[in-house]
Short mmCIF file of C-alpha atoms and ligand atoms in Angstrom, two decimals:
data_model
loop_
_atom_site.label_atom_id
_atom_site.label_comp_id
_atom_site.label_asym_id
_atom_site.label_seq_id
_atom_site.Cartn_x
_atom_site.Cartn_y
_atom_site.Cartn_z
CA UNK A 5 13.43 2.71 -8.10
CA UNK A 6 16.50 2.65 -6.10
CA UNK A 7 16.45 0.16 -3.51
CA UNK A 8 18.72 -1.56 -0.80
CA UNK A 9 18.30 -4.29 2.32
CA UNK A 10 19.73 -2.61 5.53
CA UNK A 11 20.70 -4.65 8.62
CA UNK A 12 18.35 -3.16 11.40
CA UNK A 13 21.00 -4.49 14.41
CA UNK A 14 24.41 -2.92 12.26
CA UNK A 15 22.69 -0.92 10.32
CA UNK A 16 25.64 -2.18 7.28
CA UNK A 17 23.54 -1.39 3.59
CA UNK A 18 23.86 -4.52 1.00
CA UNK A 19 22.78 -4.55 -2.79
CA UNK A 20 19.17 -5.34 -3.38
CA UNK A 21 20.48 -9.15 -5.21
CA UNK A 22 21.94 -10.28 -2.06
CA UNK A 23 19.95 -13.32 -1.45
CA UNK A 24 20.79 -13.94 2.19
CA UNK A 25 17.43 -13.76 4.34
CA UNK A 26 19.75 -11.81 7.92
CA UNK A 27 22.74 -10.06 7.58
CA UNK A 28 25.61 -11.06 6.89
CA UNK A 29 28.03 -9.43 9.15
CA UNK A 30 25.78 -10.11 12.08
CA UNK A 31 22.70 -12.13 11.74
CA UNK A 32 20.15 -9.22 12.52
CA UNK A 33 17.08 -8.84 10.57
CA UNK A 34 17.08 -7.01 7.08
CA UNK A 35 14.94 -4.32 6.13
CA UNK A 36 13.81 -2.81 2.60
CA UNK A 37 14.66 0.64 2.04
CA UNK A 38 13.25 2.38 -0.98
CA UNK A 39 14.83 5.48 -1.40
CA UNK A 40 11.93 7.74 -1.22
CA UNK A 41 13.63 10.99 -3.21
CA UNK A 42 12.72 9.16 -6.37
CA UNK A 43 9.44 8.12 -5.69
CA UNK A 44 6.32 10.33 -6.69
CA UNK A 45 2.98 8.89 -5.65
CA UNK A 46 0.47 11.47 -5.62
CA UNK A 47 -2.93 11.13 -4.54
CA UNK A 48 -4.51 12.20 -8.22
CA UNK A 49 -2.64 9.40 -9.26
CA UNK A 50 -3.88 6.85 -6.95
CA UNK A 51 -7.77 8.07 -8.14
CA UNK A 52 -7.46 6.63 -11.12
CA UNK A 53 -6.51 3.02 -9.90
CA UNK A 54 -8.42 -0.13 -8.92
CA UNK A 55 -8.36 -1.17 -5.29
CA UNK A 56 -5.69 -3.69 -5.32
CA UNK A 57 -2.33 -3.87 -3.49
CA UNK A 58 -0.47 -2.91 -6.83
CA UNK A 59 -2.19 0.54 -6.82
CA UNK A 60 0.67 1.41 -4.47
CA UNK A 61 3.19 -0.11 -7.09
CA UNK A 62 5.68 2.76 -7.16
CA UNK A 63 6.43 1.69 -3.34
CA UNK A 64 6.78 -2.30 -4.41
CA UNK A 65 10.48 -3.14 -5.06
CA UNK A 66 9.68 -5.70 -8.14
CA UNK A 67 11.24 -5.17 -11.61
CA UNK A 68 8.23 -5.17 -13.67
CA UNK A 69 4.98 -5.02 -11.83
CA UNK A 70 3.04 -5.44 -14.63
CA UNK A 71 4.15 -8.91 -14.43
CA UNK A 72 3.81 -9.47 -10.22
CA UNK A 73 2.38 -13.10 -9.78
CA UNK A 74 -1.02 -11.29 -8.91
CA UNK A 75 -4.48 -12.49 -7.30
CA UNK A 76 -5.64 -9.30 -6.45
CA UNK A 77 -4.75 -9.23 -3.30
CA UNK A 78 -5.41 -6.38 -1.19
CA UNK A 79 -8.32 -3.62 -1.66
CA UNK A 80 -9.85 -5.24 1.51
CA UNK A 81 -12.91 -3.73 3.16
CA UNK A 82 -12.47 -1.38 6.19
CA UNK A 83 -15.69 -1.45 8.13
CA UNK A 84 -17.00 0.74 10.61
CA UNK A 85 -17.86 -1.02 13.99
CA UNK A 86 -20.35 0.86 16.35
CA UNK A 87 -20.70 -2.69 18.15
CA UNK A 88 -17.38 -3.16 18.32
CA UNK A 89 -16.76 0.42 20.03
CA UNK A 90 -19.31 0.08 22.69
CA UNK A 91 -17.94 -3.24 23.57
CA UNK A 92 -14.77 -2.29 23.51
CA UNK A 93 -15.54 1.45 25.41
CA UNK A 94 -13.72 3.90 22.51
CA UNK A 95 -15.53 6.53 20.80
CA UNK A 96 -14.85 5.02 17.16
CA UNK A 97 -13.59 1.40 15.88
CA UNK A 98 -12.85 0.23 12.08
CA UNK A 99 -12.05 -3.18 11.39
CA UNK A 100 -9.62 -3.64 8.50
CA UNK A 101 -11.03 -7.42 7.48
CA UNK A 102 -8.21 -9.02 5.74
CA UNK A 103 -9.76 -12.63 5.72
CA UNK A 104 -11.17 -10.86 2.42
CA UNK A 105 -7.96 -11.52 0.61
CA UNK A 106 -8.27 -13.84 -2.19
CA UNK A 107 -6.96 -17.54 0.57
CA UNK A 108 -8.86 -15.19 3.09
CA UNK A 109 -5.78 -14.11 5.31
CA UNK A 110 -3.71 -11.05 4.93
CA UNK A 111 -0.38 -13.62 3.86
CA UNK A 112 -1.73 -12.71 0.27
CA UNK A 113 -0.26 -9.57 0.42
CA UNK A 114 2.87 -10.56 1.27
CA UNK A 115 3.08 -13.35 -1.55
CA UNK A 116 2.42 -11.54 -4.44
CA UNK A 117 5.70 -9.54 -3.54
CA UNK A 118 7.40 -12.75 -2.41
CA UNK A 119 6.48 -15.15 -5.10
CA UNK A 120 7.09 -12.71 -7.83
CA UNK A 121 10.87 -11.75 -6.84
CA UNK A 122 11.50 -15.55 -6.40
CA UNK A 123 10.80 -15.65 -10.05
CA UNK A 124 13.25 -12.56 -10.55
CA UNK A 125 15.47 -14.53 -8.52
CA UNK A 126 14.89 -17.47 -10.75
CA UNK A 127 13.82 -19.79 -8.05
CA UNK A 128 12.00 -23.21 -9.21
CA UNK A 129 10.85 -23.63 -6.15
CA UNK A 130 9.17 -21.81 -3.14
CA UNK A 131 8.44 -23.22 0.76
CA UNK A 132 7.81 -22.04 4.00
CA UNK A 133 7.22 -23.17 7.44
CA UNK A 134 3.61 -22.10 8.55
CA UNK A 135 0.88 -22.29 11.51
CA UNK A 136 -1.29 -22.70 8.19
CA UNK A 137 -2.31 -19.56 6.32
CA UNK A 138 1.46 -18.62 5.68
CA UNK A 139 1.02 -22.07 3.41
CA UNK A 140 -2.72 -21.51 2.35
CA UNK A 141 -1.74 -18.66 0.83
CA UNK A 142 1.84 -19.52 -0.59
CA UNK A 143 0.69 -22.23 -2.40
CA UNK A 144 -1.78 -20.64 -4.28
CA UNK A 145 1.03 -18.15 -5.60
CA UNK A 146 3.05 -20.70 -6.25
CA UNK A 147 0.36 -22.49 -8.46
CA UNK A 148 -0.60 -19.24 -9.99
CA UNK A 149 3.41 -18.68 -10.69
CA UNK A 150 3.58 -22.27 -11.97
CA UNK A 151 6.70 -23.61 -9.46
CA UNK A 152 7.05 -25.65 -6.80
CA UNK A 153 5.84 -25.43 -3.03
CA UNK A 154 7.06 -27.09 -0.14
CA UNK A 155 5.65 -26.42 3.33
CA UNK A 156 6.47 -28.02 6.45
CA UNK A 157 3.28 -27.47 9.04
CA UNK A 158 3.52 -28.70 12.51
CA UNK A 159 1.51 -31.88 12.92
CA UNK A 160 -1.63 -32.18 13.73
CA UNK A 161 -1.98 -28.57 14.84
CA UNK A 162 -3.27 -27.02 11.65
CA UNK A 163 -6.35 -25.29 11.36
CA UNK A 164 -8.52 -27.75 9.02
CA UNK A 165 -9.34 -24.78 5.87
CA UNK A 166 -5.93 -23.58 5.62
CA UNK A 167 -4.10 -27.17 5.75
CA UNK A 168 -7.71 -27.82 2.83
CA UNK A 169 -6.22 -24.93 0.90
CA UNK A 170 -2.15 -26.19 0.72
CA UNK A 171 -3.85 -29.50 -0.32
CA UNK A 172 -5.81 -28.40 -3.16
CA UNK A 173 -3.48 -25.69 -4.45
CA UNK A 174 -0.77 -28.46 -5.39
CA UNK A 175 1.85 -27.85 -2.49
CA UNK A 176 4.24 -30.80 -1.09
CA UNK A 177 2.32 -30.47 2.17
CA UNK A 178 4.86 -32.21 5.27
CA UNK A 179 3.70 -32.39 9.17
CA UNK A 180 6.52 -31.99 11.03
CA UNK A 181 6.29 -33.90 14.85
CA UNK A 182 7.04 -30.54 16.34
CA UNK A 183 6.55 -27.09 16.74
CA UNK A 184 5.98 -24.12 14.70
CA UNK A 185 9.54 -22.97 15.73
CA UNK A 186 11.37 -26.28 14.74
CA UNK A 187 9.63 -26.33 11.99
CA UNK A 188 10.45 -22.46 10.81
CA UNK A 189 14.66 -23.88 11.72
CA UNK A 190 14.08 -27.14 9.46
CA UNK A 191 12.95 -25.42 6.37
CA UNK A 192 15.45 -22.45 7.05
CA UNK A 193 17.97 -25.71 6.92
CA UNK A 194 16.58 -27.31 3.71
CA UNK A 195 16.11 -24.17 2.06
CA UNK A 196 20.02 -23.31 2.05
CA UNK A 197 21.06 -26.71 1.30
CA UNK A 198 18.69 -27.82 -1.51
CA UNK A 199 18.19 -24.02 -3.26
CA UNK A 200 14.43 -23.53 -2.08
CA UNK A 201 13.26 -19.70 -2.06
CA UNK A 202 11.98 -19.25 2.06
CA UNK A 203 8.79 -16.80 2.03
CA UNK A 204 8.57 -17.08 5.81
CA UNK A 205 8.31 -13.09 7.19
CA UNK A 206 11.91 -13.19 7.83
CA UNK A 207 12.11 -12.82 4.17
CA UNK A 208 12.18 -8.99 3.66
CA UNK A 209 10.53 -8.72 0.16
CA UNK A 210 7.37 -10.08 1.69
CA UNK A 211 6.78 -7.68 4.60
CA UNK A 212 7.08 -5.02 1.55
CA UNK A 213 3.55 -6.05 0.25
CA UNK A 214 2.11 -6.67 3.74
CA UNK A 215 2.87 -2.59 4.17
CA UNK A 216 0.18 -1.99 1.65
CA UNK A 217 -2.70 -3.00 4.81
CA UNK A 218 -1.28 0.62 6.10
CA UNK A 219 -1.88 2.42 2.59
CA UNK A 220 -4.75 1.24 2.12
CA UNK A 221 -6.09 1.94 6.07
CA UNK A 222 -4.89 5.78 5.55
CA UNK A 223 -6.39 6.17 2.27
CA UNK A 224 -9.95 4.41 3.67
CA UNK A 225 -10.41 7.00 6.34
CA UNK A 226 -9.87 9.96 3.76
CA UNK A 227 -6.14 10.29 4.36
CA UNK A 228 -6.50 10.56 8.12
CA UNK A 229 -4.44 8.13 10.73
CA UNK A 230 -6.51 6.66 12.81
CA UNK A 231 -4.94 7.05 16.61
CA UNK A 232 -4.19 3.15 17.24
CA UNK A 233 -4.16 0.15 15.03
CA UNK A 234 -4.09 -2.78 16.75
CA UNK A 235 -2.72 -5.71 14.95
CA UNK A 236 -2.71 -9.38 16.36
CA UNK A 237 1.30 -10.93 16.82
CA UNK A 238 2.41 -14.47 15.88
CA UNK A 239 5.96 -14.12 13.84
CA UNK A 240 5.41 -10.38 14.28
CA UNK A 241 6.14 -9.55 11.07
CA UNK A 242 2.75 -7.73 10.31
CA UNK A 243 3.02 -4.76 12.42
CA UNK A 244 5.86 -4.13 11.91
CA UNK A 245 5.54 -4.23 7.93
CA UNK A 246 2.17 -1.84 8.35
CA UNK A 247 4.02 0.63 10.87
CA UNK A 248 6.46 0.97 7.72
CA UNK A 249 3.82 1.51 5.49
CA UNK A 250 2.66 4.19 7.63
CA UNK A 251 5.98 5.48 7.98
CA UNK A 252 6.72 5.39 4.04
CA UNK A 253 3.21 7.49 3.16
CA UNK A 254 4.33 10.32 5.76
CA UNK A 255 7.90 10.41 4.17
CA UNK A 256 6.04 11.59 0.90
CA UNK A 257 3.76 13.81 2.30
CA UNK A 258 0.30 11.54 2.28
CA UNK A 259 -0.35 11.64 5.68
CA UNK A 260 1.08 13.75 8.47
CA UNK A 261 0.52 11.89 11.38
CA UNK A 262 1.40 8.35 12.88
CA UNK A 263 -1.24 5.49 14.40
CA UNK A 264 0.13 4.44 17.79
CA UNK A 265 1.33 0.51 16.94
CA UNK A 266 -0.29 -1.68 19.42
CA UNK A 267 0.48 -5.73 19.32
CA UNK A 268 -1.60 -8.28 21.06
CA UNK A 269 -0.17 -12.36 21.37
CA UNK A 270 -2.26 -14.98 22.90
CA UNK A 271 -1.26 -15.62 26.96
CA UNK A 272 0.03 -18.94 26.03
CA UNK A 273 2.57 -17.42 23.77
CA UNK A 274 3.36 -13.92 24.29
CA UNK A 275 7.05 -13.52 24.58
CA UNK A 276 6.90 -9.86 22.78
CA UNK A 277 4.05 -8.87 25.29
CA UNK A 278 7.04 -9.66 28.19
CA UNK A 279 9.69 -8.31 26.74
CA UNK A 280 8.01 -5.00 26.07
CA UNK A 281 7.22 -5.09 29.84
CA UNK A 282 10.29 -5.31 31.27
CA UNK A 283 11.97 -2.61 28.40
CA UNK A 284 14.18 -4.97 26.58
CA UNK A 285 14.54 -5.62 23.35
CA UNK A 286 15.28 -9.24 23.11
CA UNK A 287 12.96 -12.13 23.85
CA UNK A 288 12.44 -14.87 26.26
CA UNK A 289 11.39 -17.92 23.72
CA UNK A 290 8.54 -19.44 25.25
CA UNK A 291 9.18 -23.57 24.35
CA UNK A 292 5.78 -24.99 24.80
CA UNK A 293 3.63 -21.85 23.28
CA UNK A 294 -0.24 -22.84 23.59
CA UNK A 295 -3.51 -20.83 22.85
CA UNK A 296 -6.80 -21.90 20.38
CA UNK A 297 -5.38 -19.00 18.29
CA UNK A 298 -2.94 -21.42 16.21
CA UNK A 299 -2.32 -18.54 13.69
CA UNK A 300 -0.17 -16.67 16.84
CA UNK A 301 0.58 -20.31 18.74
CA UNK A 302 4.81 -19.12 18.05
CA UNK A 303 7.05 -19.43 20.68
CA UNK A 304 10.23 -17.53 18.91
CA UNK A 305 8.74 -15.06 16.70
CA UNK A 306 12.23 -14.11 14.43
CA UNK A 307 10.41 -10.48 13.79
CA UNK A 308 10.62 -9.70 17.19
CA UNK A 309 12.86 -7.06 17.12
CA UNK A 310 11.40 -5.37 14.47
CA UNK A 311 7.86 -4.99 16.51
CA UNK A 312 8.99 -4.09 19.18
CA UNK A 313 10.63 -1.05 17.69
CA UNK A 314 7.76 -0.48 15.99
CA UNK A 315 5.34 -0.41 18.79
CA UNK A 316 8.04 2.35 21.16
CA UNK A 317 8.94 4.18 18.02
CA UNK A 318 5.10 5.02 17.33
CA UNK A 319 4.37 5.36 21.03
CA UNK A 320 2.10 2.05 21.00
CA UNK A 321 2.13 -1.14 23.33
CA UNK A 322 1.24 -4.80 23.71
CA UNK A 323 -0.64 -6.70 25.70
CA UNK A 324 -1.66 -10.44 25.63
CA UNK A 325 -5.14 -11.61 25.80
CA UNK A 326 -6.80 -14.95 27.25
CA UNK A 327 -8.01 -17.95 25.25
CA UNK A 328 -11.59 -17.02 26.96
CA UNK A 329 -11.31 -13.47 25.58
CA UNK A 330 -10.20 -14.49 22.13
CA UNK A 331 -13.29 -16.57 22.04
CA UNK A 332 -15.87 -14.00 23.38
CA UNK A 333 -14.35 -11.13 20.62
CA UNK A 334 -14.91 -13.21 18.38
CA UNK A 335 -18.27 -14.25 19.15
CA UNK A 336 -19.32 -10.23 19.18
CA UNK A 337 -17.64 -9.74 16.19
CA UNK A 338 -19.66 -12.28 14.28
CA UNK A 339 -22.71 -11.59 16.33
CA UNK A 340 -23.09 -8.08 16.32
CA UNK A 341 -20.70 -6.71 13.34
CA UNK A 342 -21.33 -9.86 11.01
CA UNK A 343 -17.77 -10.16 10.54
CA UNK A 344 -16.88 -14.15 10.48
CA UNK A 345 -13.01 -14.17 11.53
CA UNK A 346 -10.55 -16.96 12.84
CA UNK A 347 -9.42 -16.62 16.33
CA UNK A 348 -6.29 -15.11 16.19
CA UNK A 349 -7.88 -11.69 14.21
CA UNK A 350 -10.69 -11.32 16.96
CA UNK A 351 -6.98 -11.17 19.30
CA UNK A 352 -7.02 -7.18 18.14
CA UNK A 353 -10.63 -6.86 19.71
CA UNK A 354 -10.09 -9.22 22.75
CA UNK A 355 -6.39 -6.82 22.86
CA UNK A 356 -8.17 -3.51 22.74
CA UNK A 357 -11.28 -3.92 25.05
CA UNK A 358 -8.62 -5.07 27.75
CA UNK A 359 -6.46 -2.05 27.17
CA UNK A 360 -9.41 -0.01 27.34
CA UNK A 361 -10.21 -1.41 31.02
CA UNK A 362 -6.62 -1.01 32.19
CA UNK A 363 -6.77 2.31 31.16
CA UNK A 364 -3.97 2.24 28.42
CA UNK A 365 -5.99 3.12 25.85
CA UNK A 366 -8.14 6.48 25.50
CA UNK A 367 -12.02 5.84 25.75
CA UNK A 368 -11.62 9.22 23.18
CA UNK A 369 -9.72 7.20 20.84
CA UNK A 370 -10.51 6.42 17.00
CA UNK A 371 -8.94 2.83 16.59
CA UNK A 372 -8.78 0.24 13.59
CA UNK A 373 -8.67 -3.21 14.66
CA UNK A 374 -7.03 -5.35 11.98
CA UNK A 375 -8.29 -8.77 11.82
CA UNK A 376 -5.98 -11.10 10.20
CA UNK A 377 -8.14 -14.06 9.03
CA UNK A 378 -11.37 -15.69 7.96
CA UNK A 379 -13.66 -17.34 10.18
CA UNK A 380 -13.94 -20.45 7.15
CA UNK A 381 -10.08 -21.19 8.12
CA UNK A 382 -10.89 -22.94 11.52
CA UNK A 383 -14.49 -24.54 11.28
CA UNK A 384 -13.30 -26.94 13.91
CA UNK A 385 -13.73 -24.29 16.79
CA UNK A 386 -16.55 -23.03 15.61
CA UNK A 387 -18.32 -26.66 15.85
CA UNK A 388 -16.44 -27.35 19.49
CA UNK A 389 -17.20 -24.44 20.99
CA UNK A 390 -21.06 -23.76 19.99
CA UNK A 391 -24.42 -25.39 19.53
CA UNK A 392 -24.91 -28.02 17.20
CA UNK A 393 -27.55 -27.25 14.04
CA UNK A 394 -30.90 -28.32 14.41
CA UNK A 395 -32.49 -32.00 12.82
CA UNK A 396 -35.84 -32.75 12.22
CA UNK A 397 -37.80 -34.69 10.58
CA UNK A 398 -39.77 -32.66 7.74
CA UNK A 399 -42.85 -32.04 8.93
CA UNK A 400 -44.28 -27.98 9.53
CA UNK A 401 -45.42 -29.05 12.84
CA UNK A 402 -42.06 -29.77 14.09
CA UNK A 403 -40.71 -26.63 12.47
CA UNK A 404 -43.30 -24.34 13.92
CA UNK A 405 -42.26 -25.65 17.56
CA UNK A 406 -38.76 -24.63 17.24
CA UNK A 407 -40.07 -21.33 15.30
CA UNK A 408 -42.78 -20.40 18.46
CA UNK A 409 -40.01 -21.62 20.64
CA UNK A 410 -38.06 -18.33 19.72
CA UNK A 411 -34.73 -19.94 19.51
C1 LIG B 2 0.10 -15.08 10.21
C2 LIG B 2 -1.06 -14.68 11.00
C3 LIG B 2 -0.93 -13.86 12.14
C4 LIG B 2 0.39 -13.41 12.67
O1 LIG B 2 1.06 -12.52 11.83
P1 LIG B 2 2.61 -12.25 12.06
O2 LIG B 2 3.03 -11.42 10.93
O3 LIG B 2 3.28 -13.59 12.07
O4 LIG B 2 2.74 -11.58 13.39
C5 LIG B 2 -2.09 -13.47 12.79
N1 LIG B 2 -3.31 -13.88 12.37
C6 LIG B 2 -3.46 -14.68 11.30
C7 LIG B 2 -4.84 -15.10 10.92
C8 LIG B 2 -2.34 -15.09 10.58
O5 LIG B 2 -2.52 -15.90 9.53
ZN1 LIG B 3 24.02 -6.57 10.71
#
């Protein structure tokens, strides 16, 4: 496989060992590019594989992947969502649930990629900076991989499973007495200085697994591209890695059409959502970002630039949704679809249904909502925000009351 990183500001090519994270001519963001001449991925082939991220292995720039630092990540369920459409007002809605990935967020996908070439780089040690499931799911790999972990989480602003999962899988868990952002610049800082691999999404090798969710969504719906996909934004790094998955399948002939990249952020931090409004391409860092989505609560997200091309390249948009409408998607979803997600996933719903209204979005239109998380990461909404369980003594008359009672 012959691959490079490309600078997606300069456009200047470097060698696939550099190990700088941004260029370095210029700072901009760096991009995979597998040249796609020598690839052949055929459909036939792809029959004869299990549903995991690594059937797509002749598009995942790792040495050997017979050796990828593997969960089985990936091969996650796309569902079809009648309840989901009329609430929304489309004619058709899938959800792509990745809070089925083995730490039940889509950050899985990513790892495996990212863990394994920090072994090929012959890193002892791994760390990130994370709103939680970036560190959920890193330290897992890193136990699995057998090195270190370090992640710094902003305190007390952790969703209570995810910060449960860096705990148990072994990782040096720090809060930080700040942000998300300060956080992401602190371990960028300790990283260089004390030889730590950073698997934040500004590392490129990681968005390379996340463009398997696109794969795998084309190859669900019987090789057809759904019209939209709508994809919730925190770091941004998501979309932008499944429009290139997208992108990569029509270069070899998969698929022949494109899904229209749509990108939803919480109100209280949607600095992507602006600057697609007023046509530029840089953001306006928001300093105090705030929503109950903490997955998407990011102020700077450092793959902005590389959304927001992918949302006016594909003909897409963005939109931000309200804490109120996060909650209520997510309600339906669970109520009506029985899919149990974490706030920021039931974003895409809460995104579409008001895109739908404003008339953006086609009531004609065949859309995949992609939600990004598990409902078991963030119990602690769940409890605040609904009735409490039942208690009573055990005796059948009691339990026949509340039984009559209908509730
Ligand atoms: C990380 C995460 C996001 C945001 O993804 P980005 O790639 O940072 O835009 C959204 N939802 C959940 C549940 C996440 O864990
Ligand atoms: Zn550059």
């Amino acid at each position: 496989m012959k691959v490079a990183l490309r600078c997606i500001s300069c456009e200047k090519t470097y060698s696939q060992d550099t190990r700088s994270y941004t260029c370095p001519e210029c700072s901009g963001l760096l991009e995979v590019c597998i040249d796609l001449d020598e690839v052949r991925l055929t459909k036939g082939m792809l029959e004869q594989r299990s549903f995991t991220l690594w059937r797509y292995r002749e598009l995942m720039p790792v040495m050997d992947a017979s050796r990828a630092v593997s969960l089985r990540e990936g091969g996650t369920p796309l569902y079809r969502a009648p309840e989901i459409a009329e609430y929304a007002g489309v004619r058709e809605v899938y959800i792509k649930n990745e809070g089925a990935n083995p730490t039940g967020s889509f950050k899985d996908r990513g790892m495996t990629v990212g863990v394994t070439k920090a072994l090929e780089f012959g890193a002892r040690a791994v760390g990130c900076a994370s709103t939680g499931n970036t560190s959920a799911s890193l330290s897992a790999y890193a136990a699995k991989a057998g090195i270190r972990c370090l992640v710094l989480l902003p305190a007390g602003k952790i969703a209570l499973g995810k910060l449960a999962q860096a705990v148990l899988h072994g990782a040096t868990v720090v809060g930080i007495r700040a942000n998300f952002d300060v956080a992401l610049s602190l371990i960028k800082e300790a990283c260089a200085k004390y030889g730590v691999y950073l698997l934040n999404s500004i590392n490129p090798w990681r968005l390379e697994g996340q463009k398997s969710c696109g794969f795998e969504i084309a190859e669900q719906l019987g090789w057809e591209v759904p019209d939209r996909v709508v994809v919730p934004m925190g770091n941004c790094g998501n979309i932008s890695a499944i429009w290139k998955g997208f992108r990569e399948f029509r270069s070899l002939g998969l698929i022949d059409e494109l899904p229209a990249m749509t990108g939803i952020q919480a109100e209280g931090a949607s600095p992507v959502v602006e600057a697609f409004r007023a046509g530029r391409s840089e953001i306006v860092p928001v300093k105090e970002p705030e929503t109950v989505a903490t997955a998407i609560r990011i102020g700077a997200p450092v793959n902005a630039p590389k959304a927001l091309r992918a949302i006016r390249e594909s003909g897409g948009c963005a939109e931000s949704v309200s804490d109120a409408e996060i909650l209520e998607a997510q309600r339906v979803l669970a109520r009506c679809e029985g899919v149990g997600v974490e706030p920021a996933s039931a974003a895409s719903v809460a995104g579409l249904r008001k895109l739908v209204e404003m008339g953006e979005v086609d009531r004609s239109e065949r859309v995949v909502c992609v939600t990004t998380g598990h409902a078991l990461k963030d119990p602690e909404i769940i409890f605040s925000r609904y009735e409490k369980p039942l208690e009573i003594e055990p005796s059948i008359l009691e339990l026949g009351k509340i039984i009559s009672s209908g509730a």
